[in-house]
JSON list of C-alpha atoms in Angstrom, two decimals:
[
{"chain": "A", "resi": 1465, "resn": "MET", "atom": "CA", "xyz": [0.13, -16.33, -1.99]},
{"chain": "A", "resi": 1466, "resn": "CYS", "atom": "CA", "xyz": [-2.16, -13.52, -3.06]},
{"chain": "A", "resi": 1467, "resn": "PHE", "atom": "CA", "xyz": [-2.03, -12.53, -6.71]},
{"chain": "A", "resi": 1468, "resn": "SER", "atom": "CA", "xyz": [-4.04, -9.33, -6.30]},
{"chain": "A", "resi": 1469, "resn": "VAL", "atom": "CA", "xyz": [-4.88, -7.08, -3.38]},
{"chain": "A", "resi": 1470, "resn": "ASN", "atom": "CA", "xyz": [-7.51, -4.43, -2.71]},
{"chain": "A", "resi": 1471, "resn": "VAL", "atom": "CA", "xyz": [-6.37, -1.25, -0.91]},
{"chain": "A", "resi": 1472, "resn": "ASN", "atom": "CA", "xyz": [-9.15, 1.25, -1.46]},
{"chain": "A", "resi": 1473, "resn": "LEU", "atom": "CA", "xyz": [-8.82, 3.43, 1.65]},
{"chain": "A", "resi": 1474, "resn": "VAL", "atom": "CA", "xyz": [-8.19, 7.11, 0.96]},
{"chain": "A", "resi": 1475, "resn": "LYS", "atom": "CA", "xyz": [-5.14, 8.73, 2.55]},
{"chain": "A", "resi": 1476, "resn": "GLU", "atom": "CA", "xyz": [-7.03, 10.51, 5.32]},
{"chain": "A", "resi": 1477, "resn": "GLU", "atom": "CA", "xyz": [-8.92, 7.33, 6.19]},
{"chain": "A", "resi": 1478, "resn": "ILE", "atom": "CA", "xyz": [-5.62, 5.47, 6.70]},
{"chain": "A", "resi": 1479, "resn": "GLU", "atom": "CA", "xyz": [-4.36, 8.21, 9.02]},
{"chain": "A", "resi": 1480, "resn": "ASP", "atom": "CA", "xyz": [-7.62, 8.38, 11.01]},
{"chain": "A", "resi": 1481, "resn": "ARG", "atom": "CA", "xyz": [-8.28, 4.63, 11.22]},
{"chain": "A", "resi": 1482, "resn": "TYR", "atom": "CA", "xyz": [-4.76, 3.62, 12.28]},
{"chain": "A", "resi": 1483, "resn": "GLY", "atom": "CA", "xyz": [-3.65, 6.82, 14.06]},
{"chain": "A", "resi": 1484, "resn": "VAL", "atom": "CA", "xyz": [-0.58, 7.28, 11.87]},
{"chain": "A", "resi": 1485, "resn": "ASP", "atom": "CA", "xyz": [1.10, 10.01, 9.87]},
{"chain": "A", "resi": 1486, "resn": "PHE", "atom": "CA", "xyz": [1.28, 9.36, 6.12]},
{"chain": "A", "resi": 1487, "resn": "PRO", "atom": "CA", "xyz": [4.12, 11.50, 4.69]},
{"chain": "A", "resi": 1488, "resn": "ASP", "atom": "CA", "xyz": [4.01, 9.97, 1.15]},
{"chain": "A", "resi": 1489, "resn": "LYS", "atom": "CA", "xyz": [0.37, 10.92, 0.51]},
{"chain": "A", "resi": 1490, "resn": "SER", "atom": "CA", "xyz": [1.12, 12.47, -2.88]},
{"chain": "A", "resi": 1491, "resn": "ARG", "atom": "CA", "xyz": [2.51, 9.14, -4.21]},
{"chain": "A", "resi": 1492, "resn": "TYR", "atom": "CA", "xyz": [-0.38, 6.94, -3.07]},
{"chain": "A", "resi": 1493, "resn": "GLU", "atom": "CA", "xyz": [-3.61, 6.34, -4.98]},
{"chain": "A", "resi": 1494, "resn": "PRO", "atom": "CA", "xyz": [-6.21, 3.88, -3.68]},
{"chain": "A", "resi": 1495, "resn": "SER", "atom": "CA", "xyz": [-7.14, 1.01, -5.98]},
{"chain": "A", "resi": 1496, "resn": "TYR", "atom": "CA", "xyz": [-9.62, -1.85, -5.99]},
{"chain": "A", "resi": 1497, "resn": "TYR", "atom": "CA", "xyz": [-7.15, -4.05, -7.87]},
{"chain": "A", "resi": 1498, "resn": "TYR", "atom": "CA", "xyz": [-3.39, -4.03, -7.42]},
{"chain": "A", "resi": 1499, "resn": "HIS", "atom": "CA", "xyz": [-1.79, -6.70, -9.63]},
{"chain": "A", "resi": 1500, "resn": "ALA", "atom": "CA", "xyz": [1.15, -8.61, -8.13]},
{"chain": "A", "resi": 1501, "resn": "PHE", "atom": "CA", "xyz": [3.32, -8.48, -11.25]},
{"chain": "A", "resi": 1502, "resn": "SER", "atom": "CA", "xyz": [3.11, -4.67, -11.51]},
{"chain": "A", "resi": 1503, "resn": "LEU", "atom": "CA", "xyz": [4.95, -4.38, -8.15]},
{"chain": "A", "resi": 1504, "resn": "PRO", "atom": "CA", "xyz": [2.83, -1.52, -6.77]},
{"chain": "A", "resi": 1505, "resn": "GLU", "atom": "CA", "xyz": [3.75, 0.48, -3.70]},
{"chain": "A", "resi": 1506, "resn": "ILE", "atom": "CA", "xyz": [1.05, 0.00, -1.05]},
{"chain": "A", "resi": 1507, "resn": "PRO", "atom": "CA", "xyz": [0.76, 1.50, 2.44]},
{"chain": "A", "resi": 1508, "resn": "ALA", "atom": "CA", "xyz": [2.19, -0.47, 5.36]},
{"chain": "A", "resi": 1509, "resn": "ILE", "atom": "CA", "xyz": [2.69, 0.23, 9.05]},
{"chain": "A", "resi": 1510, "resn": "CYS", "atom": "CA", "xyz": [5.96, -1.30, 10.24]},
{"chain": "A", "resi": 1511, "resn": "SER", "atom": "CA", "xyz": [6.67, -2.36, 13.82]},
{"chain": "A", "resi": 1512, "resn": "GLY", "atom": "CA", "xyz": [9.91, -0.33, 13.87]},
{"chain": "A", "resi": 1513, "resn": "ASN", "atom": "CA", "xyz": [7.99, 2.93, 13.36]},
{"chain": "A", "resi": 1514, "resn": "PRO", "atom": "CA", "xyz": [4.33, 2.28, 14.25]},
{"chain": "A", "resi": 1515, "resn": "GLY", "atom": "CA", "xyz": [3.33, 5.95, 14.06]},
{"chain": "A", "resi": 1516, "resn": "THR", "atom": "CA", "xyz": [4.03, 6.26, 10.34]},
{"chain": "A", "resi": 1517, "resn": "ALA", "atom": "CA", "xyz": [2.52, 4.62, 7.26]},
{"chain": "A", "resi": 1518, "resn": "ARG", "atom": "CA", "xyz": [5.10, 3.94, 4.55]},
{"chain": "A", "resi": 1519, "resn": "LEU", "atom": "CA", "xyz": [4.77, 2.89, 0.93]},
{"chain": "A", "resi": 1520, "resn": "LEU", "atom": "CA", "xyz": [6.40, -0.49, 0.34]},
{"chain": "A", "resi": 1521, "resn": "LYS", "atom": "CA", "xyz": [6.72, -2.48, -2.89]},
{"chain": "A", "resi": 1522, "resn": "TRP", "atom": "CA", "xyz": [4.47, -5.53, -2.98]},
{"chain": "A", "resi": 1523, "resn": "GLY", "atom": "CA", "xyz": [4.28, -8.27, -5.57]},
{"chain": "A", "resi": 1524, "resn": "LEU", "atom": "CA", "xyz": [5.62, -11.44, -7.11]},
{"chain": "A", "resi": 1525, "resn": "ILE", "atom": "CA", "xyz": [9.12, -11.94, -8.42]},
{"chain": "A", "resi": 1526, "resn": "THR", "atom": "CA", "xyz": [9.58, -14.60, -11.09]},
{"chain": "A", "resi": 1527, "resn": "GLY", "atom": "CA", "xyz": [12.49, -16.12, -12.94]},
{"chain": "A", "resi": 1528, "resn": "LEU", "atom": "CA", "xyz": [14.78, -16.69, -9.97]},
{"chain": "A", "resi": 1529, "resn": "GLY", "atom": "CA", "xyz": [17.54, -19.23, -10.28]}
]
């Protein structure tokens, strides 16, 4: 499991590179270091709607059970 992730593409680069629309551009900021425990929202392209990039929560959840 990854503890940190690097998503440093700017919004326009995501749209151009993957040929998608990115409607939540105002909420996304690229970062060289997203920490898993901060539960950041990072861009994802889902198979159910491959023409749109969405922001999804990513991270680690602890203390279960």
